[in-house]
Amino acid sequence: MQTRRIKFTLSFALVLLLATAKAQTYTRISNGVSINTKGITTEITFFNNGIVHVKKYPVGNVAETKSFSVIGKPGKPTVAIIEGKDGLQIKSKNIAVIMSMPSGQIKFGNNEGHLYLQENSTSFSPVKDGNENTFRIKQSFKLERDEAIYGFGQFQNGHMSQRNQQLLLKQENMRIAIPFFQSIKNYGVFWDNASATVFSDSNNVASLQSEIGNCIDYYFIKGANADSVIEQYQLLTGEVPMFPKWVFGYWQSRERYTSQHELLDVVNRYRALKVPLDGIVQDWQYWGEDQADWNAVRFGNPRFPDPKKMIDSVHNMNAHIIISVWPSFGYKTKIYKELEAKNMLFNFQTWPPKDVKVYDAFNPEARDIYWSHMKNDIFSLGMDGWWLDATEPEKAGPDLVIDAQSTYAGSFQKVGNAFPIATTGGVSDHQKQLTKDKRVFILTRSAFAGQQRYATMLWSGDIQGKWDVLRAQIAAGCNLSLSGIPYWNTDVGGFFTGNNYPLGVKDPAYKELYVRWFQFATFCPMLRSHGTNTPREIYQLGNRGEWAFDAVEKYINLRYQLLPYIYSCAWQVTSQHLTMTRALAMDFASDKNVWDVNNQYMFGKSLLVCPVTDSLYTSRAGGVAETNFSNVKTTSVYLPSGADWFDFWTGEKMKGGQQVSKQVPIDIIPVFVKSGTILPVAASKQFALEHADSTLEIRVYEGANGEFILYEDEGDNYNYEKGVYATISFKWNNAKYQLEISDRKGKFPGMLQTRNFNIKLVGKDEGKVVKYNGKKVVVPFN
């Protein structure tokens, strides 16, 4: 151990003033150093070769922190420490950290001298957290002028790049606060703080300021590309489990099904129409309509006389059901009384406001109680998953009252942003401990860093049914994915429609919006129709043969045809840390034209999706909405450079790096396939697990080498964690113009031993049929 002594002075004003030191000192600690400079203790340690952990606090203070996000265990990278005239260098295999002297500023670069990011300033402002002395903390960084950054969770402002704006990172309906961003330069910064935080970027200086913090605590993460940044981040905060295969089918929902009969009638009608369906959702008030019985976590409404029979009936129709559960309870409920007796309820207003209280999800015993009621009164009936609503949690009343609320983990002001990971994590852990036969599935509207490990599917909240809101969803979903949360969806058609479309589905203008929103949602991780003000089951749109019905049915069937691709992408999320909803900058970072594109994205690594986000066929002549499809309209699409592109619908091949105009009749959303893609396409089915895909069409998009790994398993248990699954690799060699189908790897119960692959070379007349028995096959083309 090597130590030098330091003399320093430390004075506080409104902001801690950093005094000039006559000398510096550092102490070698595990995987790094601790150094005092200008009255600040800075700990710089390497979590691994690609992640640097930085902690700062005033000298003499204790940097006690609790991370709700970080669960990874540090490795043992080789770390070199070099003293130089310009400061101290701490280096791993991949990253060089330089602390400048005497300023104490930190720079992150590589061992060849290339700079990624540098600090600008640090401040600690003394504040009170109840009776505790603590700080408002702030760290700023210098960014390059044209450097694009992404992440911070979900915002509804339509911005793709988060440069030159101010964002409040505080959980709220329609806003998801994740204190993590990543740069087009392939690094990320995770700010490990659960209090309300403001990100601000102006004049190329970006800062993060949190209301409460005993210390500044952040991680610098370096990767080779956006996916590897997310991989490192998930190694730090938790990896993503597989959802059941049925999650990726079509889901029908409404606010709300008012009876057992009504819910079952919806599933029956889909089956009678032979329109595919995998899931139905029961929203609130199944417990009863007395507000004092709010969220009793049990069936109490007489209109649901036999909930087990209802669930069994859904299953007998080969569908699945999830149910709404909130983190708040009315005063007459059994769970309220049990939590109240143990002082485990908060005292701030929530929604609905009268005599309803939120539980302290930070308390492990409270999480046990919460789950015990869910397990005994709902899960035991055969429920398939959870809709954990209002996990911000929903708050009403003054922030001062809410922030001062004491929780098991500290004041709400200090830890409030972590409420969603605490409550969803409790449910996820408890269910997985109970059974490994049914994968956890949680639909929820809020998240914190690391929540991806708890099998949660986020949705974008109670958004308005409007065209500009539809467009804003694209950037919102992409930025959430870039925040390390890969699963996300929206209420198709927007949750609220009454102000904009009071006639709902009877209004042709709303039908046009709904159809376009549905097309977008087909290429999202979950396809789920939900909302209030108007019903939106497919038969509400008209009859087969009418434009709205036919367009929606077409995309439901397309969703099922793409299930082999989607489920294999889900395996890539779990096994390779990839993400489905991908900003164009993730895959085409060298093309600066895509850095701030907010109306296109990649779905998986192969499909370029360009949603139609304008009304093209409806007008309100004389105040009455009328449709006119006589003239086919067009929309503009940018094809990123670095690849050739094929029109998904026609097979037409085009060069990348250009803007193209595409016709968009009401039943077409522009979708392009990247050259080198191998795309498996199945026959449609009535539900995801109806049958194995004994015949698959394998579409090959030539022009570049490519590979696709088809993933298959039992569909709904955790045996895949033990290696019980199978993969088949397809490789296209563009120079040899041949497709190689590998030996099948692995096995699982019910696996097809033989099947047919219909190989189609897109844009060419040639196609071939391969009878595959698990052994390698090479398929040449002319």
Coordinates of N, CA, C and O in Angstrom, one line a residue, residues 347-458:
N347 N -48.6 7.6 4.0 CA -49.6 8.6 4.4 C -49.8 9.7 3.4 O -50.3 10.8 3.8
F348 N -49.5 9.5 2.2 CA -49.7 10.5 1.2 C -50.9 10.1 0.3 O -51.3 8.9 0.3
Q349 N -51.5 11.1 -0.3 CA -52.6 10.8 -1.2 C -52.2 10.1 -2.4 O -51.2 10.3 -3.0
T350 N -53.1 9.2 -2.9 CA -52.9 8.5 -4.1 C -54.2 8.6 -4.9 O -55.1 9.4 -4.6
W351 N -54.4 7.8 -5.9 CA -55.6 7.7 -6.7 C -56.2 6.4 -6.6 O -55.5 5.4 -6.8
P352 N -57.5 6.2 -6.4 CA -58.4 7.3 -6.0 C -58.1 7.8 -4.6 O -57.6 7.1 -3.7
P353 N -58.4 9.1 -4.3 CA -57.8 9.7 -3.1 C -58.4 9.3 -1.8 O -57.7 9.4 -0.8
K354 N -59.6 8.9 -1.7 CA -60.3 8.8 -0.4 C -59.9 7.5 0.3 O -60.3 6.4 -0.2
D355 N -59.3 7.5 1.4 CA -59.0 6.4 2.3 C -58.3 5.2 1.5 O -58.6 4.1 1.8
V356 N -57.5 5.6 0.6 CA -56.7 4.6 -0.1 C -55.2 4.9 0.1 O -54.8 6.0 0.0
K357 N -54.4 3.9 0.5 CA -53.0 4.1 0.8 C -52.1 3.1 0.1 O -52.5 2.0 -0.2
V358 N -50.9 3.6 -0.2 CA -49.9 2.8 -0.9 C -49.1 2.1 0.1 O -48.7 2.6 1.2
Y359 N -48.7 0.9 -0.2 CA -47.8 0.1 0.7 C -46.4 0.4 0.5 O -45.9 0.9 -0.5
D360 N -45.6 0.2 1.6 CA -44.1 0.4 1.6 C -43.4 -0.8 0.9 O -43.0 -1.7 1.6
A361 N -43.3 -0.7 -0.4 CA -42.7 -1.8 -1.2 C -41.2 -2.0 -0.9 O -40.6 -3.0 -1.2
F362 N -40.6 -1.0 -0.2 CA -39.2 -1.1 0.2 C -39.0 -2.1 1.4 O -37.9 -2.5 1.6
N363 N -40.1 -2.4 2.1 CA -40.0 -3.2 3.2 C -40.2 -4.7 2.8 O -41.2 -5.0 2.2
P364 N -39.2 -5.5 3.0 CA -39.3 -6.9 2.5 C -40.5 -7.7 3.2 O -41.1 -8.5 2.5
E365 N -40.9 -7.4 4.4 CA -42.0 -8.0 5.0 C -43.3 -7.6 4.3 O -44.2 -8.3 4.1
A366 N -43.4 -6.3 4.0 CA -44.5 -5.8 3.2 C -44.7 -6.5 1.9 O -45.8 -6.8 1.4
R367 N -43.5 -6.7 1.2 CA -43.6 -7.4 -0.1 C -44.1 -8.8 0.1 O -44.8 -9.4 -0.7
D368 N -43.7 -9.4 1.2 CA -44.1 -10.8 1.5 C -45.7 -10.8 1.7 O -46.4 -11.7 1.2
I369 N -46.2 -9.8 2.4 CA -47.6 -9.7 2.7 C -48.4 -9.5 1.3 O -49.4 -10.2 1.0
Y370 N -47.8 -8.6 0.5 CA -48.4 -8.3 -0.8 C -48.5 -9.5 -1.6 O -49.6 -9.9 -2.1
W371 N -47.4 -10.3 -1.7 CA -47.4 -11.5 -2.5 C -48.3 -12.6 -1.9 O -49.0 -13.3 -2.6
S372 N -48.4 -12.7 -0.6 CA -49.2 -13.7 0.0 C -50.7 -13.6 -0.4 O -51.4 -14.6 -0.7
H373 N -51.2 -12.4 -0.5 CA -52.6 -12.1 -1.0 C -52.7 -12.4 -2.4 O -53.7 -13.0 -2.9
M374 N -51.7 -12.0 -3.2 CA -51.8 -12.3 -4.7 C -51.7 -13.8 -4.9 O -52.5 -14.3 -5.8
K375 N -50.9 -14.5 -4.2 CA -50.7 -15.9 -4.4 C -52.0 -16.7 -4.0 O -52.5 -17.5 -4.7
N376 N -52.5 -16.4 -2.8 CA -53.6 -17.2 -2.2 C -54.9 -16.9 -2.9 O -55.8 -17.8 -3.0
D377 N -55.1 -15.6 -3.2 CA -56.5 -15.3 -3.7 C -56.6 -15.1 -5.2 O -57.7 -15.0 -5.7
I378 N -55.4 -15.1 -5.9 CA -55.5 -14.9 -7.4 C -54.6 -15.9 -8.1 O -55.1 -16.7 -9.0
F379 N -53.4 -16.0 -7.8 CA -52.5 -16.9 -8.5 C -52.9 -18.4 -8.4 O -52.8 -19.2 -9.3
S380 N -53.4 -18.7 -7.2 CA -53.8 -20.1 -6.9 C -55.0 -20.5 -7.8 O -55.3 -21.7 -8.0
L381 N -55.7 -19.5 -8.4 CA -56.9 -19.8 -9.3 C -56.4 -20.2 -10.7 O -57.2 -20.6 -11.5
G382 N -55.1 -20.0 -10.9 CA -54.6 -20.3 -12.3 C -54.2 -19.1 -13.1 O -53.9 -19.2 -14.3
M383 N -54.2 -17.9 -12.5 CA -53.9 -16.7 -13.2 C -52.5 -16.8 -13.8 O -51.5 -17.3 -13.3
D384 N -52.3 -16.2 -15.1 CA -51.1 -16.4 -15.9 C -50.1 -15.3 -15.7 O -48.9 -15.6 -16.0
G385 N -50.5 -14.2 -15.3 CA -49.5 -13.1 -15.1 C -50.2 -11.9 -14.5 O -51.4 -11.9 -14.1
W386 N -49.4 -10.8 -14.4 CA -49.8 -9.7 -13.6 C -49.7 -8.4 -14.4 O -48.8 -8.1 -15.2
W387 N -50.7 -7.5 -14.2 CA -50.7 -6.2 -14.7 C -50.5 -5.3 -13.4 O -51.5 -5.0 -12.7
L388 N -49.3 -5.0 -13.1 CA -49.0 -4.2 -11.9 C -49.1 -2.7 -12.3 O -48.2 -2.1 -12.9
D389 N -50.3 -2.1 -12.0 CA -50.6 -0.7 -12.5 C -50.0 0.3 -11.5 O -49.8 0.0 -10.3
A390 N -49.8 1.5 -12.0 CA -49.5 2.6 -11.1 C -48.3 2.4 -10.2 O -48.3 2.8 -9.1
T391 N -47.3 1.8 -10.8 CA -46.1 1.4 -10.0 C -45.1 2.6 -9.8 O -43.9 2.4 -9.5
E392 N -45.6 3.8 -10.1 CA -44.7 5.0 -9.9 C -44.3 5.2 -8.4 O -43.2 5.6 -8.1
P393 N -45.2 5.2 -7.4 CA -46.6 4.9 -7.5 C -47.4 6.1 -7.9 O -46.9 7.2 -7.9
E394 N -48.7 5.9 -8.1 CA -49.6 7.1 -8.4 C -49.6 8.0 -7.2 O -49.9 7.5 -6.0
K395 N -49.4 9.2 -7.3 CA -49.3 10.2 -6.2 C -50.2 11.4 -6.5 O -50.4 11.8 -7.6
A396 N -50.7 11.9 -5.4 CA -51.5 13.1 -5.4 C -51.1 14.0 -4.2 O -50.6 13.5 -3.2
G397 N -51.3 15.3 -4.3 CA -51.0 16.1 -3.2 C -49.6 16.7 -3.4 O -48.9 16.5 -4.3
P398 N -49.2 17.6 -2.4 CA -47.9 18.3 -2.5 C -46.7 17.4 -2.4 O -46.7 16.5 -1.7
D399 N -45.7 17.7 -3.3 CA -44.5 17.0 -3.3 C -43.8 17.0 -1.9 O -43.2 16.0 -1.5
L400 N -43.9 18.1 -1.2 CA -43.3 18.2 0.1 C -43.8 17.2 1.1 O -43.0 16.6 1.9
V401 N -45.1 16.9 1.0 CA -45.7 15.9 1.9 C -45.2 14.5 1.5 O -44.8 13.7 2.3
I402 N -45.2 14.2 0.2 CA -44.8 12.9 -0.3 C -43.3 12.7 0.0 O -42.9 11.6 0.4
D403 N -42.5 13.6 -0.4 CA -41.0 13.5 -0.2 C -40.6 13.2 1.2 O -39.7 12.5 1.5
A404 N -41.4 13.8 2.2 CA -41.0 13.7 3.6 C -41.5 12.3 4.2 O -41.1 12.0 5.3
Q405 N -42.3 11.6 3.4 CA -42.7 10.3 3.9 C -41.6 9.3 4.2 O -40.6 9.2 3.4
S406 N -41.6 8.7 5.3 CA -40.6 7.7 5.7 C -40.9 6.4 5.1 O -42.0 5.9 5.1
T407 N -39.9 5.8 4.5 CA -40.0 4.4 4.0 C -39.0 3.5 4.7 O -38.1 4.0 5.5
Y408 N -39.1 2.2 4.5 CA -38.1 1.3 5.1 C -36.7 1.6 4.7 O -35.8 1.3 5.4
A409 N -36.5 2.2 3.5 CA -35.2 2.4 3.0 C -34.7 3.8 3.1 O -33.6 4.2 2.6
G410 N -35.5 4.7 3.7 CA -35.1 6.1 3.8 C -36.3 7.0 3.4 O -37.4 6.5 3.2
S411 N -36.1 8.3 3.3 CA -37.2 9.1 3.0 C -37.7 8.8 1.5 O -36.9 8.4 0.7
F412 N -38.9 9.1 1.2 CA -39.4 8.9 -0.1 C -38.6 9.8 -1.1 O -38.3 9.5 -2.2
Q413 N -38.3 11.0 -0.6 CA -37.5 11.9 -1.4 C -36.1 11.3 -1.8 O -35.7 11.5 -3.0
K414 N -35.6 10.5 -1.0 CA -34.3 9.9 -1.2 C -34.4 8.6 -2.1 O -33.5 8.4 -3.0
V415 N -35.4 7.8 -2.0 CA -35.5 6.5 -2.7 C -36.7 6.4 -3.6 O -36.8 5.3 -4.2
G416 N -37.5 7.4 -3.8 CA -38.8 7.3 -4.5 C -38.7 6.7 -5.9 O -39.6 6.0 -6.3
N417 N -37.7 7.1 -6.6 CA -37.6 6.6 -8.0 C -37.5 5.1 -8.1 O -37.7 4.5 -9.2
A418 N -37.0 4.4 -7.0 CA -36.8 3.0 -7.0 C -38.1 2.2 -6.6 O -38.0 1.0 -6.6
F419 N -39.2 2.9 -6.3 CA -40.4 2.2 -5.9 C -40.8 1.1 -7.0 O -41.1 0.0 -6.6
P420 N -40.8 1.4 -8.3 CA -41.2 0.4 -9.2 C -40.4 -0.9 -9.2 O -40.9 -2.0 -9.4
I421 N -39.1 -0.7 -9.0 CA -38.2 -1.9 -9.0 C -38.4 -2.7 -7.7 O -38.4 -4.0 -7.7
A422 N -38.8 -2.0 -6.7 CA -39.0 -2.7 -5.4 C -40.3 -3.5 -5.5 O -40.3 -4.7 -5.1
T423 N -41.4 -3.0 -6.0 CA -42.6 -3.7 -6.0 C -42.7 -4.8 -7.0 O -43.2 -5.9 -6.8
T424 N -42.2 -4.5 -8.2 CA -42.2 -5.5 -9.3 C -41.2 -6.6 -8.9 O -41.5 -7.8 -9.2
G425 N -40.1 -6.3 -8.4 CA -39.1 -7.3 -8.0 C -39.6 -8.2 -6.9 O -39.4 -9.4 -6.9
G426 N -40.4 -7.7 -6.0 CA -41.0 -8.6 -5.0 C -41.9 -9.6 -5.5 O -41.9 -10.8 -5.2
V427 N -42.8 -9.2 -6.5 CA -43.7 -10.1 -7.1 C -42.9 -11.2 -7.9 O -43.2 -12.4 -7.9
S428 N -42.0 -10.7 -8.7 CA -41.2 -11.6 -9.6 C -40.4 -12.6 -8.8 O -40.5 -13.8 -9.1
D429 N -39.7 -12.2 -7.8 CA -38.9 -13.1 -7.0 C -39.8 -14.1 -6.3 O -39.5 -15.3 -6.3
H430 N -40.9 -13.7 -5.7 CA -41.8 -14.6 -5.0 C -42.4 -15.7 -6.0 O -42.5 -16.8 -5.6
Q431 N -42.9 -15.2 -7.1 CA -43.5 -16.2 -8.0 C -42.4 -17.2 -8.5 O -42.7 -18.4 -8.6
K432 N -41.2 -16.7 -8.8 CA -40.2 -17.7 -9.3 C -39.8 -18.6 -8.2 O -39.5 -19.8 -8.5
Q433 N -39.8 -18.2 -7.0 CA -39.5 -19.1 -5.9 C -40.6 -20.1 -5.7 O -40.3 -21.3 -5.3
L434 N -41.8 -19.8 -6.0 CA -42.9 -20.7 -5.8 C -43.0 -21.8 -6.9 O -43.2 -22.9 -6.6
T435 N -42.7 -21.4 -8.2 CA -42.8 -22.4 -9.2 C -41.9 -22.0 -10.4 O -41.7 -20.9 -10.7
K436 N -41.3 -23.1 -11.0 CA -40.5 -22.9 -12.2 C -41.2 -23.3 -13.4 O -40.7 -23.4 -14.5
D437 N -42.5 -23.7 -13.2 CA -43.3 -24.2 -14.4 C -44.0 -23.2 -15.2 O -44.4 -23.4 -16.3
K438 N -44.1 -22.0 -14.6 CA -44.8 -20.9 -15.2 C -43.9 -19.6 -15.2 O -43.6 -19.1 -14.1
R439 N -43.4 -19.2 -16.3 CA -42.6 -18.0 -16.3 C -43.3 -16.7 -15.8 O -44.5 -16.6 -16.1
V440 N -42.6 -15.9 -15.1 CA -43.1 -14.7 -14.7 C -43.4 -13.7 -15.8 O -42.5 -13.6 -16.7
F441 N -44.6 -13.1 -15.8 CA -44.8 -12.0 -16.8 C -45.5 -10.9 -16.0 O -46.6 -11.1 -15.5
I442 N -44.9 -9.7 -16.1 CA -45.5 -8.6 -15.4 C -45.6 -7.4 -16.4 O -44.6 -7.0 -17.0
L443 N -46.8 -6.9 -16.6 CA -47.0 -5.7 -17.4 C -47.1 -4.5 -16.4 O -47.9 -4.6 -15.5
T444 N -46.3 -3.5 -16.6 CA -46.3 -2.4 -15.7 C -45.9 -1.1 -16.4 O -45.4 -1.1 -17.5
R445 N -46.2 0.0 -15.7 CA -46.0 1.3 -16.5 C -44.9 2.1 -15.9 O -44.7 3.3 -16.3
S446 N -44.1 1.6 -15.0 CA -43.0 2.4 -14.5 C -41.8 1.4 -14.2 O -42.0 0.2 -14.0
A447 N -40.6 2.0 -14.2 CA -39.4 1.1 -14.0 C -38.3 2.0 -13.5 O -38.3 3.2 -13.6
F448 N -37.3 1.3 -12.9 CA -36.1 1.9 -12.5 C -34.9 1.0 -13.0 O -35.1 -0.1 -13.5
A449 N -33.7 1.6 -13.0 CA -32.6 0.9 -13.6 C -32.4 -0.5 -12.9 O -32.5 -0.6 -11.7
G450 N -32.3 -1.5 -13.8 CA -32.1 -2.9 -13.3 C -33.4 -3.7 -13.3 O -33.4 -4.9 -13.2
Q451 N -34.5 -3.0 -13.6 CA -35.8 -3.7 -13.5 C -36.0 -4.8 -14.6 O -36.8 -5.7 -14.5
Q452 N -35.1 -4.7 -15.6 CA -35.2 -5.7 -16.7 C -35.0 -7.1 -16.2 O -35.5 -8.1 -16.8
R453 N -34.4 -7.3 -15.0 CA -34.2 -8.6 -14.5 C -35.4 -9.2 -13.9 O -35.4 -10.4 -13.5
Y454 N -36.5 -8.5 -13.8 CA -37.7 -9.0 -13.1 C -38.9 -9.3 -14.0 O -40.0 -9.3 -13.6
A455 N -38.6 -9.6 -15.3 CA -39.6 -10.1 -16.2 C -40.7 -9.1 -16.4 O -41.9 -9.4 -16.3
T456 N -40.4 -7.8 -16.5 CA -41.4 -6.8 -16.7 C -41.4 -6.3 -18.1 O -40.4 -6.1 -18.8
M457 N -42.7 -6.1 -18.6 CA -43.0 -5.5 -19.9 C -43.5 -4.1 -19.6 O -44.6 -4.0 -18.9
L458 N -42.9 -3.0 -20.0 CA -43.3 -1.7 -19.7 C -44.4 -1.3 -20.8 O -44.3 -1.7 -21.9

